[in-house]
Every structure is written in structure tokens, then in C-alpha cells.
CSV table of C-alpha atoms (C1' of nucleotides) in Angstrom, one decimal:
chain,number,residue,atom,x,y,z
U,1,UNK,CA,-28.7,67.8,-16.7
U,2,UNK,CA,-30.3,64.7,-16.0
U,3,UNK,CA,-32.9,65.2,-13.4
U,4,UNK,CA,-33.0,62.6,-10.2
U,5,UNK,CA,-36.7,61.9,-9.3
U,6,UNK,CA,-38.0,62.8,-6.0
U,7,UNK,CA,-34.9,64.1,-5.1
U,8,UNK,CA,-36.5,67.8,-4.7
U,9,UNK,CA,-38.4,65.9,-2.3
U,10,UNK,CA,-35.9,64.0,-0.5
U,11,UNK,CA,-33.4,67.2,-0.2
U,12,UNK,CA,-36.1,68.7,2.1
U,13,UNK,CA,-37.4,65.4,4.1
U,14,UNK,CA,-33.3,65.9,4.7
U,15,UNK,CA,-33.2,68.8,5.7
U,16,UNK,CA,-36.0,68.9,8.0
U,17,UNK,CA,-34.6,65.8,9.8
U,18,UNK,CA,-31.1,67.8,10.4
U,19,UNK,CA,-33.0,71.0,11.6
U,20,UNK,CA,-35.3,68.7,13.5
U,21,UNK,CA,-32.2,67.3,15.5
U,22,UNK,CA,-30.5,70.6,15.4
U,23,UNK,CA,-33.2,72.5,17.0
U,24,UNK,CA,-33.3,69.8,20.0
U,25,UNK,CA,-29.4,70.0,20.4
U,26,UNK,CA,-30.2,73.8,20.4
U,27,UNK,CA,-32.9,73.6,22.9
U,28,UNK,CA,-30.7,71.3,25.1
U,29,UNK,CA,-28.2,74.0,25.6
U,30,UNK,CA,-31.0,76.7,26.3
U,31,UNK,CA,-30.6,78.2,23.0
U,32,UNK,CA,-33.2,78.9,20.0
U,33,UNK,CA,-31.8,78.0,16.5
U,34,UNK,CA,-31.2,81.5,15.6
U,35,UNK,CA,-29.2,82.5,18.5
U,36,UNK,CA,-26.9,79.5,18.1
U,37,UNK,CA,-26.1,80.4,15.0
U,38,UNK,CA,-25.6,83.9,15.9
U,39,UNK,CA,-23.5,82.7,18.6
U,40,UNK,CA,-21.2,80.7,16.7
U,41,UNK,CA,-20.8,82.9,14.1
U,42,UNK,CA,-19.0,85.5,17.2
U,43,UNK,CA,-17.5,83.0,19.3
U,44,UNK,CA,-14.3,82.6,18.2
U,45,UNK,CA,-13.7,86.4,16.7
U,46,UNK,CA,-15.7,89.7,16.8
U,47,UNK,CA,-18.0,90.3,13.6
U,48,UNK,CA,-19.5,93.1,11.8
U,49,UNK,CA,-23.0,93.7,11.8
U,50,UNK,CA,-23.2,94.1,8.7
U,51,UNK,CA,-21.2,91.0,7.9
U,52,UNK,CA,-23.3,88.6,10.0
U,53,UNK,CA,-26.8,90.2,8.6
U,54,UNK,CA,-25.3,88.9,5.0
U,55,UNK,CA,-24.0,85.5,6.8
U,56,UNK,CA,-27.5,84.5,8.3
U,57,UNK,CA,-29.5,86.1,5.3
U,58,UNK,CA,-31.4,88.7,7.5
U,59,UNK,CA,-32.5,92.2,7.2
U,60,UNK,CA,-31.1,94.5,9.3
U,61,UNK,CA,-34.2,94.4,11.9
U,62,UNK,CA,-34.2,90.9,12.2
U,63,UNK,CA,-30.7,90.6,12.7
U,64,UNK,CA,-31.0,93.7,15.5
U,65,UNK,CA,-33.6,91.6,17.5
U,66,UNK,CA,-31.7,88.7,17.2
U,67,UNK,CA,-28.8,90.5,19.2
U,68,UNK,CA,-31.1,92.4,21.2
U,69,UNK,CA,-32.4,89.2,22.5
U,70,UNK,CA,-29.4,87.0,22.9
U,71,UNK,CA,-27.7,90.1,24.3
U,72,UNK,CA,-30.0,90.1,27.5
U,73,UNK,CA,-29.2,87.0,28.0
U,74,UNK,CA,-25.9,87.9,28.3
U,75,UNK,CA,-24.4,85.6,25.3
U,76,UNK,CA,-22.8,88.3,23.0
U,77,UNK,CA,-22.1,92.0,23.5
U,78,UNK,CA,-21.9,95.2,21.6
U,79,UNK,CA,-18.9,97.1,21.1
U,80,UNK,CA,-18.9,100.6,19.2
U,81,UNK,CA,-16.0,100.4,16.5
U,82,UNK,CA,-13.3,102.7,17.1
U,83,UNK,CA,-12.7,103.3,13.2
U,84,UNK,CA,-16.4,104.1,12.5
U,85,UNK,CA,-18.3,105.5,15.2
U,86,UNK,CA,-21.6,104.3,13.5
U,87,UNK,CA,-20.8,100.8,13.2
U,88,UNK,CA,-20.5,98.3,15.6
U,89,UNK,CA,-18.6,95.0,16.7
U,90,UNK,CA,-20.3,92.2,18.2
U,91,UNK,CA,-18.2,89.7,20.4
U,92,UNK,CA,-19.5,86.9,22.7
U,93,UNK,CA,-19.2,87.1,26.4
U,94,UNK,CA,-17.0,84.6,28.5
U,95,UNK,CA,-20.4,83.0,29.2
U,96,UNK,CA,-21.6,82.6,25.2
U,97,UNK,CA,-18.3,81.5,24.2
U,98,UNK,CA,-18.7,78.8,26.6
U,99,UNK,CA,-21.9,78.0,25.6
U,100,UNK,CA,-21.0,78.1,22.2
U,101,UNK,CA,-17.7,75.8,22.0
U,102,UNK,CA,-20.2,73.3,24.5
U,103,UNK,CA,-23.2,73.3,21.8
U,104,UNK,CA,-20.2,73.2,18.8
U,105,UNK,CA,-18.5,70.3,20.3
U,106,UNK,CA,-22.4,68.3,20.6
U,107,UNK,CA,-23.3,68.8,17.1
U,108,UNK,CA,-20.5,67.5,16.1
U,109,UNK,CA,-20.8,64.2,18.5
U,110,UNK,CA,-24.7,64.5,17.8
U,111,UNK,CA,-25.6,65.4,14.4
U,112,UNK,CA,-24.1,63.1,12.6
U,113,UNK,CA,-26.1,60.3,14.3
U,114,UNK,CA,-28.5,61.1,11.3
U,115,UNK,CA,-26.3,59.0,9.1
U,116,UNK,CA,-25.5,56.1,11.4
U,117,UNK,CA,-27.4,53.3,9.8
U,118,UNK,CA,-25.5,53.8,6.7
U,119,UNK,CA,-22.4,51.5,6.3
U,120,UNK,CA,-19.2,53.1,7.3
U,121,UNK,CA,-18.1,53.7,3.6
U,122,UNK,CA,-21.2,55.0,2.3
U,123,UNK,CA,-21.1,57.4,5.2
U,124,UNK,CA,-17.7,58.4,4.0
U,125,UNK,CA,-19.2,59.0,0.4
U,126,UNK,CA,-22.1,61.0,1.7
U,127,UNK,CA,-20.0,63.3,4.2
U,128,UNK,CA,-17.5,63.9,1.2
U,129,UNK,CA,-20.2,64.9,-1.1
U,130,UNK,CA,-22.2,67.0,1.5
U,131,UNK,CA,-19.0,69.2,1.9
U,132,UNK,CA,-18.4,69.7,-1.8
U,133,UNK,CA,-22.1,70.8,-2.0
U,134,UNK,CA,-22.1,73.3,1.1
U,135,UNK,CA,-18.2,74.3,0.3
U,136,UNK,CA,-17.6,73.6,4.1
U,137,UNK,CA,-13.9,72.5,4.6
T,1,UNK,CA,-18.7,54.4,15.0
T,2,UNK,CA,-15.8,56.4,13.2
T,3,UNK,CA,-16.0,60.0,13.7
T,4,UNK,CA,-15.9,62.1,10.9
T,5,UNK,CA,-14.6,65.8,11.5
T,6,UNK,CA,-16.8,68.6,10.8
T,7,UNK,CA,-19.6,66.5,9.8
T,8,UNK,CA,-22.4,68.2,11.7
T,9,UNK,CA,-21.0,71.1,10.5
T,10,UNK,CA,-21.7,70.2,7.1
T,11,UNK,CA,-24.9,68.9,7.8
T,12,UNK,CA,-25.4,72.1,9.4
T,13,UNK,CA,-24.4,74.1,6.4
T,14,UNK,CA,-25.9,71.5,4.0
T,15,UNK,CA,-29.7,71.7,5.5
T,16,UNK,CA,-29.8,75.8,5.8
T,17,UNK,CA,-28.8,75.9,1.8
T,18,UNK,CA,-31.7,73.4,1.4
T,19,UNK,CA,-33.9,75.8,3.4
T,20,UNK,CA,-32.9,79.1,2.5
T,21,UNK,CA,-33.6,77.9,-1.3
T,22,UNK,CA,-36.8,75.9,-0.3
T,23,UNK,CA,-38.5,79.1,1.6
T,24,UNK,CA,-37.7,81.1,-1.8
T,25,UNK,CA,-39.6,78.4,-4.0
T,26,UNK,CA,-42.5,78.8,-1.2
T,27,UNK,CA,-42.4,82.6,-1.4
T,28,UNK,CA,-42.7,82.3,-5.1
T,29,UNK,CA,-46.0,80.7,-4.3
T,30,UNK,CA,-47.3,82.9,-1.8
T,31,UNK,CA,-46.8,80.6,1.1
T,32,UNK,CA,-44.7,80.3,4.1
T,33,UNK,CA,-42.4,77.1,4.5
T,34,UNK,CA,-45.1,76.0,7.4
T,35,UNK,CA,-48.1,76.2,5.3
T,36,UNK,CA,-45.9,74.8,2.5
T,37,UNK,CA,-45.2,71.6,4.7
T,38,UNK,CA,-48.9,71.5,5.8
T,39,UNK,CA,-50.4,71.7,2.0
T,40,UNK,CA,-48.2,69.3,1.0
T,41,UNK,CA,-49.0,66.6,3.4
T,42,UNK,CA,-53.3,67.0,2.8
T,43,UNK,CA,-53.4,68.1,-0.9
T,44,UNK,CA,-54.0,64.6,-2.1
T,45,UNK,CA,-55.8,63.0,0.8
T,46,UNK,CA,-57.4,64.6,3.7
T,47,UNK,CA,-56.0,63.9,7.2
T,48,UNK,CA,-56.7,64.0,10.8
T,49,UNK,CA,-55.5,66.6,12.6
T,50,UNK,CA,-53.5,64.2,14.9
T,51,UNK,CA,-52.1,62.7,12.2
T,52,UNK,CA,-51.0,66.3,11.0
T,53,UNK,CA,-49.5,67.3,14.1
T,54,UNK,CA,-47.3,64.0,14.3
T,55,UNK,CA,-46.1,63.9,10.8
T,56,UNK,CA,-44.9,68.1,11.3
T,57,UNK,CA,-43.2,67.5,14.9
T,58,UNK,CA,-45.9,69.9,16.2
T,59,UNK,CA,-47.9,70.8,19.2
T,60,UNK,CA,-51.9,71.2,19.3
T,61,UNK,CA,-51.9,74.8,19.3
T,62,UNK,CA,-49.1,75.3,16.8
T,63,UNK,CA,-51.2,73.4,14.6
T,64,UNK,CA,-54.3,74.6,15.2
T,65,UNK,CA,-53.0,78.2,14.6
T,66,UNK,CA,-51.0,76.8,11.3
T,67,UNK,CA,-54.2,75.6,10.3
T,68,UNK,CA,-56.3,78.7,11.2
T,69,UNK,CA,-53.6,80.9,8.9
T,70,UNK,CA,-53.8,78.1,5.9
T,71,UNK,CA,-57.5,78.0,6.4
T,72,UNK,CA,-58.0,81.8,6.5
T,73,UNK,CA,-55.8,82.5,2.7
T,74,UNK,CA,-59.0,79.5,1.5
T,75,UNK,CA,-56.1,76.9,1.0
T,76,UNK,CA,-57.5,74.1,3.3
T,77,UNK,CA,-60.7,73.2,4.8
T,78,UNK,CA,-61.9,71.5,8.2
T,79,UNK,CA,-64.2,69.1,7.7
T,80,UNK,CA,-65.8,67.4,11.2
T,81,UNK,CA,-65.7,63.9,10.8
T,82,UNK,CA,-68.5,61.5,11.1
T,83,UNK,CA,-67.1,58.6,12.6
T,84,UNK,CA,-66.1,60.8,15.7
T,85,UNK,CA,-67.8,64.3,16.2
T,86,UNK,CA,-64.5,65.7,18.4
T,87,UNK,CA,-62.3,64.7,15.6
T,88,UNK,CA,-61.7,66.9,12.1
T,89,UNK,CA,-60.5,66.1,8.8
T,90,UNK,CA,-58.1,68.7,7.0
T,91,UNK,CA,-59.0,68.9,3.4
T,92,UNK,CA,-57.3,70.9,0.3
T,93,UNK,CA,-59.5,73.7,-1.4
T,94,UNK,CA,-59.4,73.5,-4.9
T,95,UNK,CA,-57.0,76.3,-5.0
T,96,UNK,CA,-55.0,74.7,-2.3
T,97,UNK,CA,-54.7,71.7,-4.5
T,98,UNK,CA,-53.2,73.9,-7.3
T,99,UNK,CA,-50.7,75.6,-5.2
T,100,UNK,CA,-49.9,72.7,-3.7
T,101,UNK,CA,-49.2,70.4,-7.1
T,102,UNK,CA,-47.4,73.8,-8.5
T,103,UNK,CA,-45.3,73.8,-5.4
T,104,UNK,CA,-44.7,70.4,-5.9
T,105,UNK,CA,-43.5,70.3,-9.5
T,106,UNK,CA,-41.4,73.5,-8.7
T,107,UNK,CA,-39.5,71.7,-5.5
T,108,UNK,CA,-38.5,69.1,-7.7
T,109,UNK,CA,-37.3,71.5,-10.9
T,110,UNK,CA,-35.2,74.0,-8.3
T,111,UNK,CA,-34.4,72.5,-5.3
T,112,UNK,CA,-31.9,70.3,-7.1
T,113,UNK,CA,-30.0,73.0,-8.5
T,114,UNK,CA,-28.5,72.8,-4.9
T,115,UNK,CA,-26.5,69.6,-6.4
T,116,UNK,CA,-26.0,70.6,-9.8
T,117,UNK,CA,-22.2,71.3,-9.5
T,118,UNK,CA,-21.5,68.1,-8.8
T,119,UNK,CA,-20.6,65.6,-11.5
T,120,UNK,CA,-23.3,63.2,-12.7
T,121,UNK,CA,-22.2,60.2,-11.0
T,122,UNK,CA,-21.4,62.1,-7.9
T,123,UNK,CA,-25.3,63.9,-8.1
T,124,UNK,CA,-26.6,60.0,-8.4
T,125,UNK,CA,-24.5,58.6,-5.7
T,126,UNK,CA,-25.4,61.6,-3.4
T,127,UNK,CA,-29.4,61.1,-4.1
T,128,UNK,CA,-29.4,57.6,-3.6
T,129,UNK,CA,-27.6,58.1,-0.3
T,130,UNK,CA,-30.3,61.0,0.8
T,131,UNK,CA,-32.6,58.5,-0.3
T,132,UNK,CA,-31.5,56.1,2.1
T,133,UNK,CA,-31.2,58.0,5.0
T,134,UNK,CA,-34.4,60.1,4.9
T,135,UNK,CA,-36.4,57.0,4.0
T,136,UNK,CA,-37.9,58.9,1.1
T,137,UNK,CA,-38.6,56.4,-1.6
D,1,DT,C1',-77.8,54.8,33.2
D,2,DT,C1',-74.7,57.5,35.3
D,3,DG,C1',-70.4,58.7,36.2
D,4,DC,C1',-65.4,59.1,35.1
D,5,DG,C1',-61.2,59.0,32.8
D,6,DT,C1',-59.4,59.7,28.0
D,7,DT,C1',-59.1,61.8,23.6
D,8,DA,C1',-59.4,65.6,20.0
D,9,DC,C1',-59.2,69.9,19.5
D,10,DT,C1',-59.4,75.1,20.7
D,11,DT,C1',-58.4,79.3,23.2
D,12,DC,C1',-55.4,82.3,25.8
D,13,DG,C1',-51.3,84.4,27.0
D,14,DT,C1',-46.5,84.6,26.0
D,15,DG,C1',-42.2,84.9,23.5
D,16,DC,C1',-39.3,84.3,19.4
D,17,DC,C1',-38.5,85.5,14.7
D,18,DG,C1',-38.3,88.5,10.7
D,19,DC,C1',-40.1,92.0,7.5
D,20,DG,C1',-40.8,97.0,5.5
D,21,DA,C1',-40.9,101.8,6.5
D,22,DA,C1',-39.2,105.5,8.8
D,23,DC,C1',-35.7,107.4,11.7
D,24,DT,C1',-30.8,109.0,13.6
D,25,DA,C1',-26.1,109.5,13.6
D,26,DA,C1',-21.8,109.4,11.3
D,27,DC,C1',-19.0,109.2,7.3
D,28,DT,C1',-17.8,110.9,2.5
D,29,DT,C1',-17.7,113.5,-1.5
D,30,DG,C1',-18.3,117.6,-4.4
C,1,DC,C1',-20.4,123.3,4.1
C,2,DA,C1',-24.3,120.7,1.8
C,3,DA,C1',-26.0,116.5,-0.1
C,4,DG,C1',-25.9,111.9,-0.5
C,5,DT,C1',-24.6,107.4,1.4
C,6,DT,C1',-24.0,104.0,5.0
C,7,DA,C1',-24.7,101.5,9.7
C,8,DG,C1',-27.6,100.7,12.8
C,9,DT,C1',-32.2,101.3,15.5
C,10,DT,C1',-37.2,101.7,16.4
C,11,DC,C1',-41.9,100.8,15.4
C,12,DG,C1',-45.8,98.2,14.0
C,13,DC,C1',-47.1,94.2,12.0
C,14,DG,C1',-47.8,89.2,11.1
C,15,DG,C1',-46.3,84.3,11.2
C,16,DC,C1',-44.9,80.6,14.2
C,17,DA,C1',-45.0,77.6,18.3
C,18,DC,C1',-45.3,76.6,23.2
C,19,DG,C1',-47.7,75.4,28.0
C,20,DA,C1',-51.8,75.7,30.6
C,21,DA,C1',-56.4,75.6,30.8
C,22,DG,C1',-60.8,74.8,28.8
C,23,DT,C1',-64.7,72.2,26.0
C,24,DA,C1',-67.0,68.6,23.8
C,25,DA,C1',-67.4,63.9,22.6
C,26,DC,C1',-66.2,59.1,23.3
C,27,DG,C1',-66.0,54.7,25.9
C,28,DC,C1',-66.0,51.9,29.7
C,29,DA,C1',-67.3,50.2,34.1
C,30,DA,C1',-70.2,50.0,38.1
DNA sequence: TTGCGTTACTTCGTGCCGCGAACTAACTTG
DNA sequence: CAAGTTAGTTCGCGGCACGAAGTAACGCAA
């Protein structure tokens, strides 16, 4: 494959200016980056613990303290699971799916102000190309 | 400016691939994505602390602990500075200077791999865009 | 020169994040 | 029923980063 210079470089300048701009989108909702992403994973449909530990790429004590923590806040709740009494469900509260569908709709008004200076067709380009990478429809 | 739908999504999505891969390559060298960043930014030239703390979106004390860690595994080195005896230079060891061009040459082997099912035209077009918007030349 | 505001950095206390190891309870299979 | 597996928790640790408060050095003005 014919290697692009720098680009190893540039993929992570990238990405630090999206997490950069995430995290303060985050923040402006009163949420950490962690828990947002915990929350919108829930929001719309109860998950699995299991399932969201192999979604955010944590171990299963990270992921607990991660709930533990955005459960006191009262975002997201535990549910035992009927079919399996050692398992659980995790659902958002009326509050955290509020929060959640308010921080969803901002990135998507937000975020993309990353790629504003680029002419309207090369943003086309780049957004077409970023979901083909990340397989987000 | 026209709205794209699910962009920030994808950004999203896009920039935790990027990261999830990137904190492998740094575990692979024995470093955290933090002190990555950090020996990255000093392993060719020494810089003020100041400096430091702009350029990585920190605050004093998160850099000054960053720095204590760094310092502590003999990666990176305060140095006082002459001109102005409150100020400090941040220098790499020797060995930080090896991890740091290893790291280097291994970002820019792997991180791509992010890209590589894309089509060759496509993988250009992408960088070139990247390029563009993170200012990385 | 002396004093005062500013700047550069550190320390302290706090909280979030995430890991491995060890544990408990419940399911499953022989 | 016994043994092994699975889902989740707890504990102890270390990294990360903040605000508030502190210290030392600089620079300027009276």
C-alpha cells in the first residue's frame, strides 16, 4: 500500500482536535466524556452490561464505575434482568435521556464546525469518506 | 453552512478509532497517550513549560504532575533556565529520545491502517483533506 | 532602593477514569 | 448434585486533570 507521509501524524492532530471540541460540548452539558458516551449508548434502548463493556472497550471494573458514577447522578439506572438473575439491564432515566438527546442534538450542530473552512464540496468528500472509515451510517 | 446529517457522529466515531488504536501503539512502548503527546512535543527541542501546557490544552498542575510521572520513568528532564530562574526547560533523556523517535516511526507505520480499506485515490483525497483541516503540514 | 503587581511553576486536596486480582451469585452441563 | 462457566462487584492501585493556594523570581514605578 502506498504509504501517505505524515499522515500517522495528522490522523492524531485530528483526532485530538474532535475530542478537544467534544470534551467541551461534554463539559457544557455537565457531563465527562465517558458518561456521555455511556449515556448515549442507553438512551434510546436498554443495554446489556456486557454489551456496552465490549462497545466502549472497557473492562468490566471500569465500565462498573462508570455506571456507578453516572448512576448517582441520576442519568441511567440498573435493572436486574428477568431472564438471568445475574445479569443486568441498564436504561437511562427520564432525566439522562433528556440530557442525552440535548448533548446528541449539539454535536451534531457543534462538531462539525471543525470542518467549516473547507469548501462546501470538499466537506462533502471528507464527511463521505469519514463514514466509510468508521462504518457509521 | 449546509448541514450534513450525522456528521458529528462520524467525527465522533472517526476520532475514538484513531484513539483506541493510537493508545495501543503507546502501550506497545510503555507509555500512556499523555506522556506519549508530551515526549513527542520535547524529543527534538526542549521547551518551556508554558509552552507545553498551551500546545496540550492543559492546566499548570496537570502538567506539572504529567511531567513529574514522565520525569520519574527518566524519559524527560527539567532543566532551570538561565535567562529566567522561575522558568524551566523540558528536555528529552536519551532514552526518552529513543522512545520517542520509535513511537514516532511506529504512529506513522500503524496508525494508517485505520484508512487502509479505502481505495488509493480515496486514502489520498481523505489525507489531503485531514491535512487541511488539522493544519498539519 | 523599596515596594508591588505579574509571571512561572509547585503543592495540596479532590474527583474521574480504568486496570488486575479476587470475590459472589446464578446459570449450565455432566 | 458437583464442577465449571458467566455476569457482575469490590478492592487497591496508579494515571490524569482541575481549582485554590502558595513560593520564588522578575520588572517597573515611586
Amino acid at each position: 500500500m502506498t504509504d501517505i507521509p505524515g499522515l500517522g501524524n495528522t490522523l492524531v492532530c485530528l483526532s485530538t482536535m474532535i475530542q478537544r471540541r467534544y470534551a467541551q460540548i461534554c463539559a457544557d452539558h455537565d457531563l465527562t466524556v465517558a458518561q456521555a458516551q455511556l449515556l448515549c449508548l442507553v438512551k434510546d434502548r436498554p443495554r446489556r452490561l456486557g454489551e456496552l463493556s465490549h462497545l466502549l472497550g472497557l473492562a468490566k471494573p471500569g465500565l462498573s464505575g462508570l455506571i456507578d458514577r453516572t448512576e448517582r447522578r441520576g442519568l441511567v439506572q440498573r435493572v436486574s434482568c428477568a431472564q438471568d438473575r445475574r445479569a443486568c439491564d441498564l436504561t437511562s432515566t427520564p432525566l439522562g435521556k433528556e440530557i442525552g438527546d440535548a448533548l446528541h442534538a449539539d454535536v451534531g450542530a457543534r462538531l462539525p464546525e471543525i470542518v467549516a473552512d473547507l469548501p462546501a464540496d470538499d466537506r462533502a468528500t471528507f464527511a463521505g469518506l469519514a463514514a466509510e472509515i468508521t462504518g457509521c451510517h
